[in-house]
Coordinates of C-alpha atoms and ligand atoms in Angstrom, one line a residue:
Chain A
M1 CA 108.8 75.8 127.9
S2 CA 111.9 78.0 128.3
E3 CA 112.3 80.4 131.4
Y4 CA 112.9 83.6 129.5
A5 CA 110.5 84.5 126.7
I6 CA 113.3 86.9 125.0
E7 CA 116.7 86.3 125.2
A8 CA 119.4 88.3 123.1
A9 CA 123.0 88.4 123.6
G10 CA 125.3 90.5 121.9
L11 CA 122.7 91.4 119.3
R12 CA 124.1 93.4 116.6
R13 CA 122.8 94.9 113.5
T14 CA 124.7 96.6 110.8
Y15 CA 122.9 98.3 107.5
R16 CA 124.6 98.5 104.3
S17 CA 123.7 100.7 101.6
R18 CA 124.8 101.6 98.6
T19 CA 124.0 105.0 97.4
G20 CA 125.2 106.2 93.5
W21 CA 124.6 103.9 90.3
L22 CA 127.8 105.0 88.4
R23 CA 130.0 105.4 91.4
P24 CA 128.2 103.5 93.8
Q25 CA 129.1 104.7 97.6
R26 CA 129.0 102.1 100.4
R27 CA 127.5 103.5 103.5
E28 CA 127.4 101.6 106.4
V29 CA 125.1 102.4 109.9
E30 CA 125.8 100.7 113.0
A31 CA 121.9 100.7 114.1
V32 CA 122.1 98.1 117.1
R33 CA 125.6 97.3 118.7
G34 CA 125.4 94.6 121.2
V35 CA 122.1 94.4 122.6
D36 CA 122.1 92.2 126.1
L37 CA 118.5 91.5 127.3
T38 CA 116.4 89.2 129.1
V39 CA 112.8 89.3 129.3
G40 CA 110.6 86.5 131.3
N41 CA 107.5 84.8 130.7
G42 CA 104.3 87.2 130.6
E43 CA 106.9 90.4 131.6
L44 CA 105.8 94.2 130.3
F45 CA 108.9 95.2 128.8
G46 CA 109.6 98.7 127.7
L47 CA 112.0 99.9 125.1
L48 CA 112.3 103.6 125.1
G49 CA 115.0 106.0 123.3
P50 CA 115.2 108.7 120.6
N51 CA 114.6 108.9 117.1
G52 CA 117.0 106.4 115.3
A53 CA 118.0 104.8 118.7
G54 CA 118.0 101.6 116.9
K55 CA 114.6 100.4 118.9
T56 CA 112.5 98.9 115.5
T57 CA 115.9 97.4 114.7
T58 CA 116.2 95.4 117.9
I59 CA 112.7 94.1 117.3
K60 CA 113.4 93.3 114.0
L61 CA 116.0 91.6 115.1
L62 CA 113.8 89.7 117.6
N63 CA 111.0 89.3 115.4
T64 CA 113.1 87.4 112.7
L65 CA 112.4 90.0 110.2
L66 CA 116.1 91.2 110.1
I67 CA 119.3 88.6 110.7
P68 CA 121.6 89.9 113.5
T69 CA 125.3 90.6 111.9
A70 CA 126.4 89.4 115.4
G71 CA 125.0 87.8 118.5
T72 CA 122.1 85.7 118.8
A73 CA 118.8 85.8 120.1
R74 CA 115.8 83.7 121.0
I75 CA 112.0 83.8 121.6
C76 CA 110.6 81.3 123.7
G77 CA 114.1 79.5 123.4
F78 CA 113.6 79.0 119.7
D79 CA 116.8 80.8 117.6
V80 CA 115.5 83.5 115.5
V81 CA 117.6 82.6 113.0
D82 CA 117.6 79.0 112.5
Q83 CA 114.0 78.6 113.8
T84 CA 112.1 81.1 112.5
R85 CA 108.8 78.8 111.7
E86 CA 108.8 77.8 115.7
V87 CA 109.5 81.8 116.2
R88 CA 107.3 83.1 114.5
R89 CA 104.3 81.0 115.3
R90 CA 104.4 82.5 118.8
I91 CA 104.7 86.2 118.1
G92 CA 102.7 89.3 117.3
Y93 CA 104.1 92.3 115.5
V94 CA 102.3 95.4 116.0
F95 CA 104.1 98.5 114.4
G96 CA 103.0 102.4 114.1
G97 CA 101.8 103.6 110.9
D98 CA 99.2 103.3 108.8
R99 CA 100.6 101.2 106.2
G100 CA 100.8 97.1 106.3
L101 CA 97.2 96.9 105.4
Y102 CA 95.7 96.1 102.3
D103 CA 93.6 99.1 101.6
R104 CA 91.0 98.1 99.4
L105 CA 90.1 95.1 101.4
S106 CA 87.6 95.9 104.4
A107 CA 88.7 95.2 108.1
R108 CA 87.0 91.6 108.1
D109 CA 88.6 90.6 104.7
N110 CA 92.3 92.1 105.9
L111 CA 91.9 89.8 109.4
R112 CA 90.3 86.9 107.2
Y113 CA 93.3 86.9 105.0
F114 CA 95.6 87.0 107.7
A115 CA 93.9 84.7 110.2
E116 CA 94.3 82.1 107.3
L117 CA 98.1 82.8 106.9
Y118 CA 98.8 82.7 110.3
G119 CA 97.1 79.5 110.5
V120 CA 94.0 80.4 113.1
P121 CA 91.7 77.2 112.5
G122 CA 88.8 77.7 110.2
R123 CA 86.1 77.1 112.4
E124 CA 87.5 79.5 115.0
Q125 CA 88.5 82.4 112.6
K126 CA 85.1 84.3 112.6
R127 CA 84.3 84.3 116.4
R128 CA 87.8 85.3 116.8
I129 CA 87.6 88.2 114.2
A130 CA 84.4 89.2 115.9
E131 CA 86.1 89.2 119.4
L132 CA 89.1 91.3 118.2
L133 CA 87.1 93.9 115.9
E134 CA 85.0 94.2 119.0
L135 CA 88.0 94.7 121.4
V136 CA 89.7 97.2 119.2
R137 CA 85.9 98.8 118.4
L138 CA 85.9 98.9 114.7
D139 CA 82.8 96.5 114.7
G140 CA 80.0 98.0 112.8
R141 CA 82.4 99.4 110.5
E142 CA 84.5 96.0 109.5
N143 CA 82.9 95.9 106.1
E144 CA 83.9 99.1 104.7
R145 CA 87.6 99.3 103.1
V146 CA 90.4 100.3 104.9
E147 CA 91.7 103.0 102.3
G148 CA 88.7 104.8 103.9
Y149 CA 89.8 104.3 107.4
S150 CA 91.1 107.3 109.9
R151 CA 94.9 106.9 111.0
G152 CA 93.7 105.6 114.1
M153 CA 91.6 103.5 113.3
R154 CA 93.9 101.5 110.9
Q155 CA 96.4 101.5 113.9
R156 CA 93.5 99.6 115.9
L157 CA 93.3 97.2 113.1
H158 CA 97.0 96.5 113.3
I159 CA 96.7 95.6 116.9
A160 CA 93.9 93.4 116.2
R161 CA 95.6 92.3 113.6
G162 CA 98.7 91.4 116.1
L163 CA 96.0 89.6 118.0
L164 CA 94.8 86.9 115.8
H165 CA 96.6 83.9 116.3
R166 CA 97.3 84.4 120.1
P167 CA 100.7 85.0 120.3
Q168 CA 103.0 84.4 123.2
V169 CA 105.2 87.1 122.7
L170 CA 103.7 90.5 121.5
F171 CA 105.9 93.2 120.0
L172 CA 104.7 96.9 119.7
D173 CA 107.0 98.9 117.9
E174 CA 104.7 102.7 118.7
P175 CA 101.5 101.2 119.0
S176 CA 99.8 104.1 120.2
I177 CA 100.8 106.7 117.2
G178 CA 98.1 108.7 116.2
V179 CA 95.5 107.1 118.7
D180 CA 93.1 109.4 120.5
P181 CA 93.6 109.5 124.4
V182 CA 90.5 107.7 124.9
A183 CA 91.8 104.7 122.4
A184 CA 95.2 105.3 123.8
R185 CA 93.9 104.4 127.3
E186 CA 91.6 101.6 126.2
L187 CA 94.9 99.9 124.2
R188 CA 96.8 100.1 127.5
Q189 CA 94.2 98.4 129.5
T190 CA 94.3 95.6 126.5
V191 CA 98.0 95.7 127.0
A192 CA 98.1 95.2 130.8
D193 CA 95.0 92.6 130.4
L194 CA 97.5 90.6 127.9
A195 CA 100.1 90.6 129.8
A196 CA 98.4 90.2 133.0
T197 CA 96.9 86.6 131.7
G198 CA 100.6 85.8 130.5
T199 CA 101.5 87.2 127.2
T200 CA 105.3 88.5 127.0
V201 CA 104.8 92.6 125.4
L202 CA 108.1 94.5 124.1
L203 CA 106.6 97.5 123.8
T204 CA 108.3 101.0 122.5
T205 CA 106.9 104.3 123.0
H206 CA 107.8 107.9 122.8
Y207 CA 104.9 108.3 125.5
M208 CA 106.8 108.3 129.0
A209 CA 103.3 108.3 130.9
E210 CA 102.7 105.2 128.9
A211 CA 105.9 103.3 130.1
D212 CA 105.6 104.3 133.6
E213 CA 101.9 103.2 133.7
L214 CA 102.6 100.2 131.5
C215 CA 106.1 98.8 131.5
G216 CA 107.5 96.0 135.0
R217 CA 111.0 97.0 133.5
I218 CA 112.3 99.3 130.6
A219 CA 115.6 99.5 128.8
V220 CA 116.7 103.0 128.0
I221 CA 118.1 103.0 124.4
A222 CA 120.2 105.2 122.6
N223 CA 123.0 105.2 119.8
G224 CA 122.6 101.4 119.5
E225 CA 123.1 100.2 123.3
I226 CA 121.2 99.7 125.8
Q227 CA 122.3 103.1 128.7
A228 CA 120.3 102.3 131.5
L229 CA 117.8 99.3 132.4
G230 CA 115.5 98.5 135.4
T231 CA 112.0 99.5 137.0
P232 CA 110.4 102.9 136.5
A233 CA 111.2 103.7 139.8
E234 CA 114.7 102.3 139.7
L235 CA 115.1 104.6 136.5
R236 CA 114.3 107.6 137.9
H237 CA 117.0 107.7 140.4
H238 CA 119.2 108.7 137.5
A239 CA 117.8 111.6 138.3
D240 CA 118.1 111.5 141.6
G241 CA 120.2 114.5 143.4
R242 CA 118.3 116.9 140.7
Q243 CA 115.3 119.0 140.7
V244 CA 113.5 120.2 138.1
L245 CA 112.4 123.7 137.2
E246 CA 109.4 124.6 134.4
V247 CA 109.0 127.8 132.8
E248 CA 105.9 129.0 130.7
A249 CA 107.5 131.3 128.1
Y250 CA 106.9 133.4 124.7
G251 CA 109.9 134.0 122.8
V252 CA 112.9 132.3 124.1
S253 CA 115.8 132.2 121.8
D254 CA 118.3 129.5 120.9
A255 CA 121.3 131.7 122.5
Q256 CA 118.9 132.5 125.6
L257 CA 118.8 128.6 126.0
A258 CA 122.6 128.3 125.6
A259 CA 123.4 130.5 128.2
I260 CA 120.7 129.0 130.5
H261 CA 122.3 125.6 129.9
V262 CA 126.1 126.8 131.3
L263 CA 124.7 128.4 134.0
P264 CA 126.4 126.8 137.4
G265 CA 124.7 124.1 138.5
V266 CA 122.4 123.3 135.2
R267 CA 122.4 120.1 133.9
E268 CA 120.2 120.2 131.2
A269 CA 117.4 122.6 129.4
S270 CA 115.5 122.4 126.8
V271 CA 112.3 123.9 125.2
T272 CA 109.3 122.2 124.0
V273 CA 106.3 124.3 121.9
T274 CA 102.7 123.7 122.4
G275 CA 100.8 126.0 120.4
A276 CA 102.2 129.5 120.8
T277 CA 103.7 128.5 124.4
Q278 CA 107.0 127.5 125.0
M279 CA 107.6 125.0 127.9
L280 CA 111.7 125.9 129.3
T281 CA 112.2 123.0 131.6
V282 CA 115.8 123.3 133.6
Q283 CA 117.2 120.0 135.4
S284 CA 119.8 121.2 138.0
D285 CA 121.3 120.1 141.1
A286 CA 119.3 120.0 144.0
G287 CA 121.4 121.7 146.0
V288 CA 121.8 124.9 143.9
D289 CA 118.7 127.1 143.3
V290 CA 119.3 128.3 139.8
Q291 CA 116.2 130.0 139.4
A292 CA 117.2 133.5 139.9
D293 CA 119.9 132.9 137.3
V294 CA 117.5 131.7 134.8
L295 CA 115.0 134.3 135.2
R296 CA 117.8 136.8 134.8
E297 CA 118.8 135.0 131.6
L298 CA 115.0 134.9 130.3
D299 CA 114.9 138.9 130.7
G300 CA 113.0 140.4 128.4
V301 CA 110.8 137.6 127.6
R302 CA 107.2 137.2 128.6
L303 CA 106.7 134.4 131.1
G304 CA 103.7 132.6 132.1
R305 CA 103.8 129.9 135.5
V306 CA 107.1 128.8 136.8
T307 CA 107.1 126.0 138.8
A308 CA 109.8 124.0 141.0
R309 CA 109.3 120.3 141.1
Q310 CA 110.7 117.0 141.8
P311 CA 112.4 115.0 138.3
T312 CA 109.8 112.3 136.8
L313 CA 110.6 109.3 134.6
E314 CA 110.7 111.8 131.8
D315 CA 113.7 113.8 133.5
A316 CA 115.1 110.6 134.3
Y317 CA 115.3 109.7 130.4
V318 CA 116.5 113.2 129.2
A319 CA 119.2 112.7 131.7
I320 CA 120.1 109.2 130.5
V321 CA 119.9 110.2 126.8
N322 CA 121.8 113.0 127.1
R323 CA 124.4 111.9 129.3
V324 CA 125.3 109.8 125.6
A325 CA 124.2 112.6 122.8
T326 CA 125.8 115.3 123.9
P327 CA 129.4 115.4 123.9
P328 CA 130.8 116.0 127.8
R329 CA 131.0 119.8 128.5
P330 CA 134.0 121.5 129.1
L331 CA 135.6 121.5 132.5
E332 CA 135.4 124.9 133.5
A333 CA 131.6 125.0 133.1
V334 CA 131.4 121.8 135.1
A335 CA 133.3 123.1 137.8
A336 CA 132.6 126.4 138.2
Chain B
M1 CA 94.7 79.2 102.3
I2 CA 95.7 79.5 98.8
G3 CA 92.1 80.0 98.2
V4 CA 91.7 82.4 100.4
G5 CA 94.7 84.5 99.5
L6 CA 93.7 84.3 95.9
L7 CA 89.9 85.3 96.3
L8 CA 91.2 88.4 98.7
H9 CA 94.4 89.4 96.5
T10 CA 92.0 89.5 93.5
K11 CA 89.7 91.7 94.9
Q12 CA 92.5 93.9 96.3
L13 CA 94.1 94.1 92.7
S14 CA 90.7 94.4 90.9
R15 CA 89.4 97.2 93.1
S16 CA 92.6 99.4 91.9
S17 CA 91.4 102.1 89.7
F18 CA 94.7 102.2 87.7
E19 CA 94.4 98.6 86.6
I20 CA 90.5 99.1 86.2
A21 CA 91.3 102.2 83.7
T22 CA 94.2 100.0 82.0
A23 CA 92.1 96.9 81.8
L24 CA 89.2 98.8 79.7
I25 CA 91.9 100.6 77.5
V26 CA 93.9 97.9 76.8
P27 CA 91.9 95.2 75.2
V28 CA 90.7 97.7 73.2
V29 CA 93.9 98.8 71.5
Q30 CA 94.9 95.4 71.7
A31 CA 91.9 93.8 69.5
T32 CA 92.4 96.9 66.9
L33 CA 95.8 96.3 66.7
A34 CA 95.2 92.0 66.2
V35 CA 92.6 93.0 63.5
Y36 CA 94.5 95.5 61.5
L37 CA 97.8 93.3 61.6
F38 CA 96.2 90.3 59.9
R39 CA 93.7 92.4 57.6
A40 CA 96.8 94.0 56.7
G41 CA 98.2 90.4 56.0
D42 CA 94.9 89.3 53.8
E43 CA 94.1 86.7 56.6
P44 CA 90.7 87.1 57.8
G45 CA 90.2 83.2 58.6
R46 CA 92.6 84.1 61.6
L47 CA 90.6 86.7 63.0
L48 CA 89.8 84.8 66.0
E49 CA 93.3 83.4 66.6
A50 CA 94.5 87.0 66.4
A51 CA 92.3 88.2 69.4
V52 CA 93.0 85.1 71.2
G53 CA 97.0 86.1 70.9
A54 CA 95.9 89.6 71.6
G55 CA 94.3 88.3 75.2
L56 CA 97.1 86.5 75.7
M57 CA 99.4 89.0 75.8
G58 CA 96.9 90.7 77.9
V59 CA 97.3 87.9 80.3
W60 CA 101.2 87.9 80.2
S61 CA 101.5 91.6 80.9
S62 CA 99.0 91.2 83.9
V63 CA 100.9 88.2 84.8
L64 CA 104.5 90.0 84.5
F65 CA 103.8 93.4 85.7
G66 CA 101.8 92.2 88.5
S67 CA 104.4 89.4 89.7
G68 CA 107.3 91.6 89.7
G69 CA 105.2 94.2 90.5
A70 CA 103.6 92.2 93.6
I71 CA 106.4 92.2 95.9
Q72 CA 107.6 95.7 95.3
R73 CA 103.5 97.0 96.2
Q74 CA 103.7 94.4 99.0
R75 CA 106.9 96.7 100.4
W76 CA 105.3 99.7 99.1
Q77 CA 102.2 98.8 101.3
G78 CA 104.4 97.4 104.0
T79 CA 102.4 94.0 103.9
L80 CA 105.5 92.0 102.2
E81 CA 107.1 92.2 106.3
M82 CA 103.7 91.2 107.7
I83 CA 103.0 88.0 105.3
M84 CA 106.4 86.9 105.6
L85 CA 105.8 86.8 109.3
A86 CA 103.6 84.4 109.1
P87 CA 105.2 80.7 109.8
R88 CA 104.7 79.1 106.5
A89 CA 106.9 78.6 103.1
P90 CA 107.4 82.1 101.5
A91 CA 106.3 80.5 98.3
L92 CA 102.9 79.8 99.7
M93 CA 102.2 83.2 100.6
I94 CA 103.5 84.8 97.3
L95 CA 102.1 82.0 95.1
P96 CA 97.9 83.4 95.7
I97 CA 98.9 86.7 94.8
T98 CA 100.7 85.6 91.2
L99 CA 97.8 83.3 90.7
A100 CA 95.6 86.5 91.5
T101 CA 97.7 88.7 88.9
A102 CA 96.9 85.9 86.4
V103 CA 93.1 85.9 87.0
T104 CA 92.8 89.5 86.6
G105 CA 94.5 89.3 83.7
T106 CA 91.9 86.6 82.2
Y107 CA 89.9 89.6 82.1
A108 CA 92.0 91.1 79.8
M109 CA 91.3 88.1 77.4
L110 CA 87.8 88.2 78.0
A111 CA 87.8 91.9 77.4
T112 CA 90.0 91.4 74.0
L113 CA 87.5 88.9 72.5
L114 CA 84.4 91.0 73.5
W115 CA 86.1 93.8 71.7
G116 CA 86.9 92.2 68.8
R117 CA 83.4 90.7 68.7
L118 CA 81.4 94.2 69.3
L119 CA 83.9 96.6 67.3
Y120 CA 85.0 94.5 64.4
G121 CA 82.7 91.5 63.9
I122 CA 85.2 88.6 64.9
P123 CA 83.0 85.5 65.0
L124 CA 83.7 84.0 68.2
H125 CA 83.9 80.1 66.6
F126 CA 85.8 78.1 68.7
A127 CA 87.2 74.5 67.2
H128 CA 86.9 73.1 71.0
P129 CA 84.6 75.2 73.3
L130 CA 85.4 73.3 75.9
L131 CA 88.5 72.6 75.8
F132 CA 89.1 76.7 75.5
L133 CA 87.5 77.0 78.7
I134 CA 90.1 74.3 79.8
A135 CA 93.1 75.9 78.3
V136 CA 92.4 79.2 79.2
P137 CA 92.8 78.5 83.0
G138 CA 94.8 76.1 82.6
C139 CA 97.7 78.6 80.9
I140 CA 96.4 81.1 83.7
L141 CA 97.5 78.3 86.3
G142 CA 101.2 77.8 84.6
L143 CA 101.8 81.6 83.6
G144 CA 100.5 82.2 87.9
M145 CA 103.0 79.8 88.5
F146 CA 105.6 81.0 86.4
G147 CA 105.3 84.2 88.1
L148 CA 106.7 82.7 91.3
L149 CA 109.6 82.4 89.8
L150 CA 109.4 85.8 88.4
A151 CA 108.6 86.9 91.7
S152 CA 111.1 85.6 93.4
T153 CA 113.9 86.8 91.1
F154 CA 112.1 90.3 92.0
V155 CA 112.5 90.6 95.8
L156 CA 116.0 91.3 95.6
M157 CA 116.0 93.6 93.3
R158 CA 114.7 97.3 94.1
N159 CA 114.8 98.0 90.8
A160 CA 112.7 95.2 89.0
N161 CA 110.8 97.5 87.0
A162 CA 113.4 98.5 84.4
L163 CA 113.7 94.4 83.9
T164 CA 109.9 94.1 83.5
N165 CA 109.5 96.1 81.1
T166 CA 112.3 94.7 79.1
L167 CA 110.6 91.4 79.5
E168 CA 107.4 92.3 78.1
Y169 CA 107.7 92.4 74.3
P170 CA 110.4 89.8 74.0
I171 CA 108.3 86.9 75.9
W172 CA 105.3 87.9 73.9
L173 CA 107.0 87.4 70.6
V174 CA 109.0 84.3 71.4
S175 CA 106.3 82.8 72.7
G176 CA 104.3 83.1 69.8
M177 CA 101.1 84.6 71.3
L178 CA 100.3 86.9 68.2
V179 CA 102.8 85.9 65.1
P180 CA 103.3 82.4 64.3
L181 CA 106.9 81.1 65.7
T182 CA 107.7 80.1 62.4
V183 CA 108.5 83.6 61.2
L184 CA 111.0 84.1 64.2
P185 CA 114.5 83.6 63.5
G186 CA 115.5 79.8 64.3
W187 CA 118.1 80.4 67.6
T188 CA 114.6 81.3 69.5
G189 CA 113.4 78.1 68.8
P190 CA 114.9 76.6 72.3
I191 CA 113.9 79.4 74.1
A192 CA 110.4 79.0 73.5
A193 CA 110.5 75.7 73.9
A194 CA 111.6 76.3 77.6
L195 CA 108.8 79.2 78.4
P196 CA 105.9 78.2 79.7
T197 CA 104.2 81.1 78.1
T198 CA 104.4 79.3 74.4
W199 CA 103.1 76.2 75.7
G200 CA 100.0 77.7 77.3
A201 CA 99.9 80.2 74.4
R202 CA 99.7 77.2 71.9
A203 CA 97.3 75.1 74.3
V204 CA 95.1 78.4 73.8
H205 CA 95.5 78.8 70.2
E206 CA 95.0 74.9 69.4
A207 CA 91.9 75.1 71.6
A208 CA 90.4 78.5 69.7
S209 CA 91.4 77.3 66.2
G210 CA 91.7 73.3 66.2
G211 CA 94.6 71.2 67.1
P212 CA 95.6 68.7 69.8
V213 CA 95.3 71.0 73.0
W214 CA 96.4 68.3 75.6
P215 CA 99.9 67.7 74.7
S216 CA 100.9 71.6 74.7
L217 CA 98.4 72.1 78.1
G218 CA 100.2 69.1 79.7
I219 CA 103.7 70.6 78.5
C220 CA 102.8 73.9 79.8
L221 CA 101.7 72.9 83.5
A222 CA 104.6 70.2 83.7
I223 CA 107.3 73.0 83.0
S224 CA 105.3 75.6 85.4
L225 CA 105.4 73.3 87.9
G226 CA 109.1 72.9 87.7
C227 CA 109.5 76.9 87.5
L228 CA 107.1 76.9 90.9
V229 CA 109.4 74.3 92.2
V230 CA 112.3 76.4 91.5
G231 CA 110.6 79.3 92.1
A232 CA 109.9 77.8 96.0
L233 CA 113.6 77.0 96.5
M234 CA 114.3 80.4 95.5
M235 CA 111.8 82.0 97.9
T236 CA 113.3 80.3 100.5
Y237 CA 117.0 81.3 99.7
V238 CA 115.5 84.9 98.5
E239 CA 113.7 85.6 102.0
R240 CA 117.0 84.8 103.9
R241 CA 119.1 87.2 101.7
A242 CA 116.2 89.8 102.3
R243 CA 116.4 89.7 105.8
A244 CA 120.4 89.7 105.7
A245 CA 120.2 92.7 103.8
A246 CA 117.1 94.5 105.1
T247 CA 115.2 94.7 101.6
L248 CA 111.6 93.7 103.2
A249 CA 110.9 96.7 104.5
L250 CA 110.7 100.1 102.5
A251 CA 113.7 101.6 103.5
Ligands
LIG401 N1 116.8 99.8 106.1 C1 117.8 100.2 106.6 N2 119.0 100.7 106.0 C2 119.8 101.6 106.5 N3 119.8 102.0 107.6 C3 118.5 101.7 108.3 C4 117.6 101.4 108.1 N4 116.9 101.2 108.9 C5 116.9 101.9 110.0 N5 118.4 102.7 109.5 C6 118.9 103.4 110.4 O1 119.4 102.5 111.7 C7 119.6 103.6 113.0 C8 118.2 102.7 113.6 O2 117.1 103.2 113.0 P1 115.8 102.6 114.2 O3 114.6 102.5 113.1 O4 116.0 101.0 114.7 O5 115.2 103.5 115.2 P2 114.4 103.4 116.4 O6 114.9 103.8 117.6 O7 113.4 102.6 115.8 O8 113.9 105.3 116.4 P3 112.4 106.0 116.1 O9 112.0 106.0 117.3 O10 112.7 106.8 115.2 O11 111.4 104.9 115.6 C9 118.8 104.9 112.2 O12 120.2 105.7 112.2 C10 118.5 104.7 111.0 O13 118.8 105.8 110.0
LIG402 MG1 110.9 102.9 115.5

């Protein structure tokens, strides 16, 4: 058995698409631009990054669905381009969303079909399927057609399908999308259990807490390149020397946000909306107290609770990703 | 594996309300067409043959749209990636689907005959009833294998639908499903001889109205087997191309 479950060296992938028929125009997207990574056996590895960063593409390069434009990758020592059959025997793939199932078949028939495809021996199938239906809590509804399933139920069926053949390496692309909090917690438990029993897991997610709780190591990918890689604790260092101010507000305008962004000492500023409430998060250099300045900019806006706290993994993530996404700010704004 | 796949894909296909509606209406239309075409031609004795021919057209349509569309449908459902990920030869994953389309197509054959009997009183006297029961599944099997070749050609083409539509009628005609081959211009002969649909149709016709069934059926299956082999090779090539071109997923 190979030392590493997943090895990738210089992985690149360019999508070429043609639009227009009479006058075809070529468009090229460099989705992944040189990813190097190794994941050890039994490791639980997280891949984080903004939308369009190249996470799904990276996973599809590793699970043989796409052929790399350049670079090589091995799964359990087998090359993903030339030894696809060996690779496919060893991997499971679960992606987020409600597609990828046979809607007019029952959950049991779906699993039966894939068990057959993935070569689960006939005498073991029944037991394995029952076991997995119980694991994802679809037992009791396994004979209903999938078209009547809720989104989260489909997602759980996906997960069961991905585990049918007891893969050594499991690729989970946003597996918890649409899954309710209780089921999501159970899913995390399942994933942790799998890793504890030696399954290697490569997970992408947009939920920082999930990554923080589960992953031994995390790679933050943006623009098709790995921007940072390390344990959650190591990644948190990217926000070292910063502090975070959170302000509950109702009606912060874009102009105000922009003004806050260029305040002296402010490194990041963003607004997330939940219901009618806005949550303004401002990261600043630890030595500078920006609270007074920020509140002055918010003059006239109705405010709720104001809290200052230490940075979390999410703040570190924001710092890493913004470093790539935003062009460097004018010098005087930084120096001032 | 192929058995379970066939069973479940047939289940999946036959539960589509669109398919059910088409399957209910099309045979009636076809039976009517067949009957009136031949009544006008003053050949009432050949009504059965006409009905069988119409039924075969139904099977062919099902295979053509089913196999061409199957890959597309798998792509839309997002299941194409999932079945391609299985550690098996790609052709083995697609064959059950194309066979399933042929099997659901059989229904069109039965329904056409039934409607022909009920609405127009076509006598269902088969020359070789037993052979008919062998020729039809044989023809289905052949068409299913031919479907694989079609399917593999269609995987790479995102606008396979346009091609599908242009293939439906010519092959009905050229294979002599409805009108005898002798009325077609001579140049279609070689094309017809190379198509498994021709021989399958001939076997079924012979079983219905007399003639040596086995040779035609044998040729049909032999050509189909050839299609299967070519289709399988092509499938392997096409799968690799699709992985390079990123056409497995719905982009
Ligand atoms: N089939 C395709 N054809 C062309 N471009 C594509 C294709 N698939 C992805 N892309 C492009 O590649 C880039 C990376 O996409 P990818 O799906 O890997 O992102 P992601 O990190 O998974 O994002 P998300 O968080 O939204 O899932 C994007 O710019 C996307 O538009
Ligand atoms: Mg993605």
